mmCIF file of N, CA and C in Angstrom:
data_model
loop_
_atom_site.group_PDB
_atom_site.id
_atom_site.type_symbol
_atom_site.label_atom_id
_atom_site.label_comp_id
_atom_site.label_asym_id
_atom_site.label_seq_id
_atom_site.Cartn_x
_atom_site.Cartn_y
_atom_site.Cartn_z
ATOM 1 N N UNK A 1 61.612 1.067 -43.260
ATOM 2 C CA UNK A 1 62.114 0.646 -44.358
ATOM 3 C C UNK A 1 60.457 0.783 -45.008
ATOM 4 N N UNK A 2 60.577 1.199 -46.280
ATOM 5 C CA UNK A 2 59.260 1.809 -46.906
ATOM 6 C C UNK A 2 58.322 0.773 -47.276
ATOM 7 N N UNK A 3 58.910 -0.610 -47.451
ATOM 8 C CA UNK A 3 58.353 -1.687 -47.950
ATOM 9 C C UNK A 3 57.410 -2.271 -46.532
ATOM 10 N N UNK A 4 57.897 -1.585 -45.704
ATOM 11 C CA UNK A 4 57.175 -2.499 -44.311
ATOM 12 C C UNK A 4 56.235 -1.289 -43.639
ATOM 13 N N UNK A 5 55.998 0.073 -44.140
ATOM 14 C CA UNK A 5 54.867 0.696 -43.726
ATOM 15 C C UNK A 5 53.612 0.293 -43.840
ATOM 16 N N UNK A 6 52.932 0.803 -42.713
ATOM 17 C CA UNK A 6 51.424 0.611 -42.657
ATOM 18 C C UNK A 6 50.932 -0.772 -42.220
ATOM 19 N N UNK A 7 52.267 -1.783 -41.931
ATOM 20 C CA UNK A 7 51.882 -2.947 -41.561
ATOM 21 C C UNK A 7 51.938 -3.157 -39.925
ATOM 22 N N UNK A 8 51.987 -2.112 -39.172
ATOM 23 C CA UNK A 8 51.886 -2.065 -37.618
ATOM 24 C C UNK A 8 53.185 -2.425 -36.914
ATOM 25 N N UNK A 9 54.473 -2.384 -37.707
ATOM 26 C CA UNK A 9 55.666 -2.714 -36.872
ATOM 27 C C UNK A 9 56.155 -1.677 -36.150
ATOM 28 N N UNK A 10 56.047 -0.258 -36.723
ATOM 29 C CA UNK A 10 56.448 0.955 -36.080
ATOM 30 C C UNK A 10 55.671 1.076 -34.902
ATOM 31 N N UNK A 11 54.319 0.866 -34.833
ATOM 32 C CA UNK A 11 53.130 1.143 -33.684
ATOM 33 C C UNK A 11 53.892 -0.148 -32.541
ATOM 34 N N UNK A 12 54.180 -1.335 -32.709
ATOM 35 C CA UNK A 12 54.272 -2.111 -32.263
ATOM 36 C C UNK A 12 55.803 -1.954 -31.404
ATOM 37 N N UNK A 13 56.701 -1.460 -32.229
ATOM 38 C CA UNK A 13 58.128 -1.030 -31.541
ATOM 39 C C UNK A 13 57.829 0.173 -30.517
ATOM 40 N N UNK A 14 57.043 1.299 -30.954
ATOM 41 C CA UNK A 14 56.870 2.377 -29.921
ATOM 42 C C UNK A 14 55.933 1.910 -28.909
ATOM 43 N N UNK A 15 54.984 1.084 -28.944
ATOM 44 C CA UNK A 15 54.087 0.551 -27.755
ATOM 45 C C UNK A 15 55.166 -0.075 -26.736
ATOM 46 N N UNK A 16 56.100 -0.972 -27.370
ATOM 47 C CA UNK A 16 57.104 -1.737 -26.557
ATOM 48 C C UNK A 16 58.111 -0.712 -25.861
ATOM 49 N N UNK A 17 58.694 0.267 -26.607
ATOM 50 C CA UNK A 17 59.440 1.357 -25.899
ATOM 51 C C UNK A 17 58.909 2.152 -24.852
ATOM 52 N N UNK A 18 57.706 2.458 -25.164
ATOM 53 C CA UNK A 18 56.908 3.502 -24.022
ATOM 54 C C UNK A 18 56.686 2.389 -22.715
ATOM 55 N N UNK A 19 56.396 1.364 -23.098
ATOM 56 C CA UNK A 19 56.274 0.494 -21.829
ATOM 57 C C UNK A 19 57.422 -0.063 -21.164
ATOM 58 N N UNK A 20 58.473 -0.042 -21.804
ATOM 59 C CA UNK A 20 59.829 -0.239 -21.230
ATOM 60 C C UNK A 20 60.168 0.903 -20.429
ATOM 61 N N UNK A 21 60.048 2.182 -20.795
ATOM 62 C CA UNK A 21 60.217 3.644 -20.071
ATOM 63 C C UNK A 21 59.564 3.597 -18.977
ATOM 64 N N UNK A 22 57.934 3.160 -19.129
ATOM 65 C CA UNK A 22 57.120 3.162 -17.912
ATOM 66 C C UNK A 22 57.542 2.441 -16.682
ATOM 67 N N UNK A 23 58.161 1.237 -17.159
ATOM 68 C CA UNK A 23 58.285 0.226 -16.350
ATOM 69 C C UNK A 23 59.670 0.745 -15.481
ATOM 70 N N UNK A 24 60.419 1.234 -16.262
ATOM 71 C CA UNK A 24 61.690 2.073 -15.664
ATOM 72 C C UNK A 24 61.645 3.292 -15.121
ATOM 73 N N UNK A 25 60.185 3.780 -14.920
ATOM 74 C CA UNK A 25 59.949 4.882 -14.346
ATOM 75 C C UNK A 25 60.489 6.434 -14.864
ATOM 76 N N UNK A 26 60.835 6.258 -16.046
ATOM 77 C CA UNK A 26 61.205 7.373 -16.893
ATOM 78 C C UNK A 26 60.215 8.482 -16.729
ATOM 79 N N UNK A 27 60.714 9.712 -16.449
ATOM 80 C CA UNK A 27 59.595 10.652 -16.382
ATOM 81 C C UNK A 27 59.406 11.311 -17.604
ATOM 82 N N UNK A 28 60.118 11.358 -18.867
ATOM 83 C CA UNK A 28 59.839 11.669 -20.054
ATOM 84 C C UNK A 28 60.827 11.034 -21.144
ATOM 85 N N UNK A 29 60.189 10.939 -22.178
ATOM 86 C CA UNK A 29 60.815 10.372 -23.433
ATOM 87 C C UNK A 29 61.124 11.440 -24.348
ATOM 88 N N UNK A 30 62.136 11.626 -25.093
ATOM 89 C CA UNK A 30 62.394 12.636 -26.168
ATOM 90 C C UNK A 30 62.990 11.926 -27.300
ATOM 91 N N UNK A 31 62.549 12.227 -28.347
ATOM 92 C CA UNK A 31 62.841 11.846 -29.906
ATOM 93 C C UNK A 31 63.018 12.988 -30.717
ATOM 94 N N UNK A 32 63.772 12.866 -31.817
ATOM 95 C CA UNK A 32 64.023 13.673 -32.974
ATOM 96 C C UNK A 32 63.249 13.001 -34.051
ATOM 97 N N UNK A 33 61.922 13.534 -34.359
ATOM 98 C CA UNK A 33 61.208 13.211 -35.310
ATOM 99 C C UNK A 33 61.407 13.765 -36.747
ATOM 100 N N UNK A 34 61.183 13.128 -37.870
ATOM 101 C CA UNK A 34 61.326 13.704 -39.116
ATOM 102 C C UNK A 34 59.990 14.194 -39.442
ATOM 103 N N UNK A 35 60.026 15.374 -40.071
ATOM 104 C CA UNK A 35 58.449 16.226 -39.893
ATOM 105 C C UNK A 35 57.775 15.214 -40.388
ATOM 106 N N UNK A 36 57.645 14.481 -41.533
ATOM 107 C CA UNK A 36 56.591 13.613 -42.241
ATOM 108 C C UNK A 36 56.153 12.676 -41.347
ATOM 109 N N UNK A 37 56.911 12.229 -40.025
ATOM 110 C CA UNK A 37 56.607 11.127 -39.361
ATOM 111 C C UNK A 37 55.812 11.912 -37.959
ATOM 112 N N UNK A 38 55.774 13.341 -37.904
ATOM 113 C CA UNK A 38 55.383 13.935 -36.660
ATOM 114 C C UNK A 38 54.005 13.392 -36.144
ATOM 115 N N UNK A 39 52.903 13.237 -37.224
ATOM 116 C CA UNK A 39 51.566 12.669 -36.878
ATOM 117 C C UNK A 39 51.821 11.195 -36.306
ATOM 118 N N UNK A 40 52.794 10.540 -36.667
ATOM 119 C CA UNK A 40 52.780 8.985 -35.992
ATOM 120 C C UNK A 40 52.993 9.163 -34.846
ATOM 121 N N UNK A 41 54.068 10.133 -34.330
ATOM 122 C CA UNK A 41 54.329 10.109 -32.939
ATOM 123 C C UNK A 41 53.288 10.948 -31.877
ATOM 124 N N UNK A 42 52.657 11.749 -32.694
ATOM 125 C CA UNK A 42 51.597 12.256 -31.853
ATOM 126 C C UNK A 42 50.431 11.339 -31.530
ATOM 127 N N UNK A 43 50.168 10.173 -32.261
ATOM 128 C CA UNK A 43 49.369 9.196 -31.967
ATOM 129 C C UNK A 43 49.330 8.564 -30.559
ATOM 130 N N UNK A 44 50.869 8.638 -30.150
ATOM 131 C CA UNK A 44 51.154 8.216 -28.743
ATOM 132 C C UNK A 44 51.567 9.090 -27.442
ATOM 133 N N UNK A 45 50.967 10.337 -28.063
ATOM 134 C CA UNK A 45 50.970 11.444 -27.145
ATOM 135 C C UNK A 45 51.966 12.343 -27.085
ATOM 136 N N UNK A 46 53.098 12.093 -28.001
ATOM 137 C CA UNK A 46 54.355 13.100 -28.146
ATOM 138 C C UNK A 46 53.867 14.428 -28.514
ATOM 139 N N UNK A 47 54.446 15.425 -27.915
ATOM 140 C CA UNK A 47 53.964 17.073 -28.431
ATOM 141 C C UNK A 47 55.429 17.451 -29.020
ATOM 142 N N UNK A 48 55.126 18.208 -29.801
ATOM 143 C CA UNK A 48 56.364 19.029 -30.360
ATOM 144 C C UNK A 48 57.102 19.872 -29.432
ATOM 145 N N UNK A 49 58.489 20.067 -29.475
ATOM 146 C CA UNK A 49 59.007 20.894 -28.476
ATOM 147 C C UNK A 49 60.298 21.708 -28.753
ATOM 148 N N UNK A 50 60.011 22.645 -29.603
ATOM 149 C CA UNK A 50 61.067 23.243 -30.283
ATOM 150 C C UNK A 50 60.983 23.665 -31.610
ATOM 151 N N UNK A 51 61.696 24.159 -32.294
ATOM 152 C CA UNK A 51 61.787 24.740 -33.636
ATOM 153 C C UNK A 51 61.827 23.361 -34.452
ATOM 154 N N UNK A 52 61.617 23.590 -35.868
ATOM 155 C CA UNK A 52 61.964 22.694 -36.603
ATOM 156 C C UNK A 52 63.447 23.002 -37.161
ATOM 157 N N UNK A 53 64.286 21.822 -37.379
ATOM 158 C CA UNK A 53 65.541 21.966 -37.730
ATOM 159 C C UNK A 53 65.823 20.837 -38.818
ATOM 160 N N UNK A 54 67.015 21.114 -39.187
ATOM 161 C CA UNK A 54 67.488 20.219 -40.523
ATOM 162 C C UNK A 54 68.656 19.017 -40.200
ATOM 163 N N UNK A 55 68.499 18.016 -40.427
ATOM 164 C CA UNK A 55 69.461 17.085 -40.267
ATOM 165 C C UNK A 55 69.604 16.493 -41.784
ATOM 166 N N UNK A 56 70.908 16.616 -42.476
ATOM 167 C CA UNK A 56 71.152 16.182 -43.596
ATOM 168 C C UNK A 56 70.098 16.388 -44.600
ATOM 169 N N UNK A 57 69.403 17.489 -44.622
ATOM 170 C CA UNK A 57 68.392 17.749 -45.844
ATOM 171 C C UNK A 57 67.002 17.376 -45.369
ATOM 172 N N UNK A 58 66.726 16.763 -44.385
ATOM 173 C CA UNK A 58 65.460 16.441 -43.646
ATOM 174 C C UNK A 58 65.048 17.061 -42.442
ATOM 175 N N UNK A 59 63.815 17.684 -42.681
ATOM 176 C CA UNK A 59 63.474 18.666 -41.519
ATOM 177 C C UNK A 59 62.816 17.675 -40.562
ATOM 178 N N UNK A 60 63.384 18.139 -39.170
ATOM 179 C CA UNK A 60 63.270 17.173 -37.922
ATOM 180 C C UNK A 60 62.574 18.351 -36.891
ATOM 181 N N UNK A 61 61.908 17.880 -35.722
ATOM 182 C CA UNK A 61 61.475 18.537 -34.655
ATOM 183 C C UNK A 61 61.799 17.823 -33.532
ATOM 184 N N UNK A 62 61.821 17.900 -32.374
ATOM 185 C CA UNK A 62 62.251 17.530 -31.107
ATOM 186 C C UNK A 62 60.941 17.235 -30.730
ATOM 187 N N UNK A 63 60.475 16.208 -30.094
ATOM 188 C CA UNK A 63 59.318 15.665 -29.570
ATOM 189 C C UNK A 63 59.332 15.012 -28.155
ATOM 190 N N UNK A 64 58.389 15.575 -27.435
ATOM 191 C CA UNK A 64 58.492 14.935 -25.880
ATOM 192 C C UNK A 64 57.098 14.399 -25.507
ATOM 193 N N UNK A 65 57.354 13.209 -24.763
ATOM 194 C CA UNK A 65 56.166 12.495 -24.168
ATOM 195 C C UNK A 65 56.563 12.468 -22.624
ATOM 196 N N UNK A 66 55.618 13.122 -21.616
ATOM 197 C CA UNK A 66 55.837 13.304 -20.427
ATOM 198 C C UNK A 66 54.986 12.528 -19.655
ATOM 199 N N UNK A 67 55.134 12.028 -18.464
ATOM 200 C CA UNK A 67 54.442 10.950 -17.521
ATOM 201 C C UNK A 67 53.304 11.688 -17.502
ATOM 202 N N UNK A 68 52.019 11.284 -17.113
ATOM 203 C CA UNK A 68 51.895 9.449 -17.353
ATOM 204 C C UNK A 68 51.861 9.275 -18.636
ATOM 205 N N UNK A 69 52.424 8.205 -18.674
ATOM 206 C CA UNK A 69 52.321 7.502 -20.244
ATOM 207 C C UNK A 69 52.079 6.074 -20.028
#
């Protein structure tokens, strides 16, 4: 939600989800990032994995976070 951007909600959610994955011994986390949000996911260690592709007119890229995380 645009009005909530910059207040830490996304960071808190991602931190929680990564902790859950760590506790579940997941070997990697994969997500489809909207290109404008790629920098946000890079802050958590996600790396681009594959070409840019379109979803309903919005550029996306697959991103992966591999253990250890």
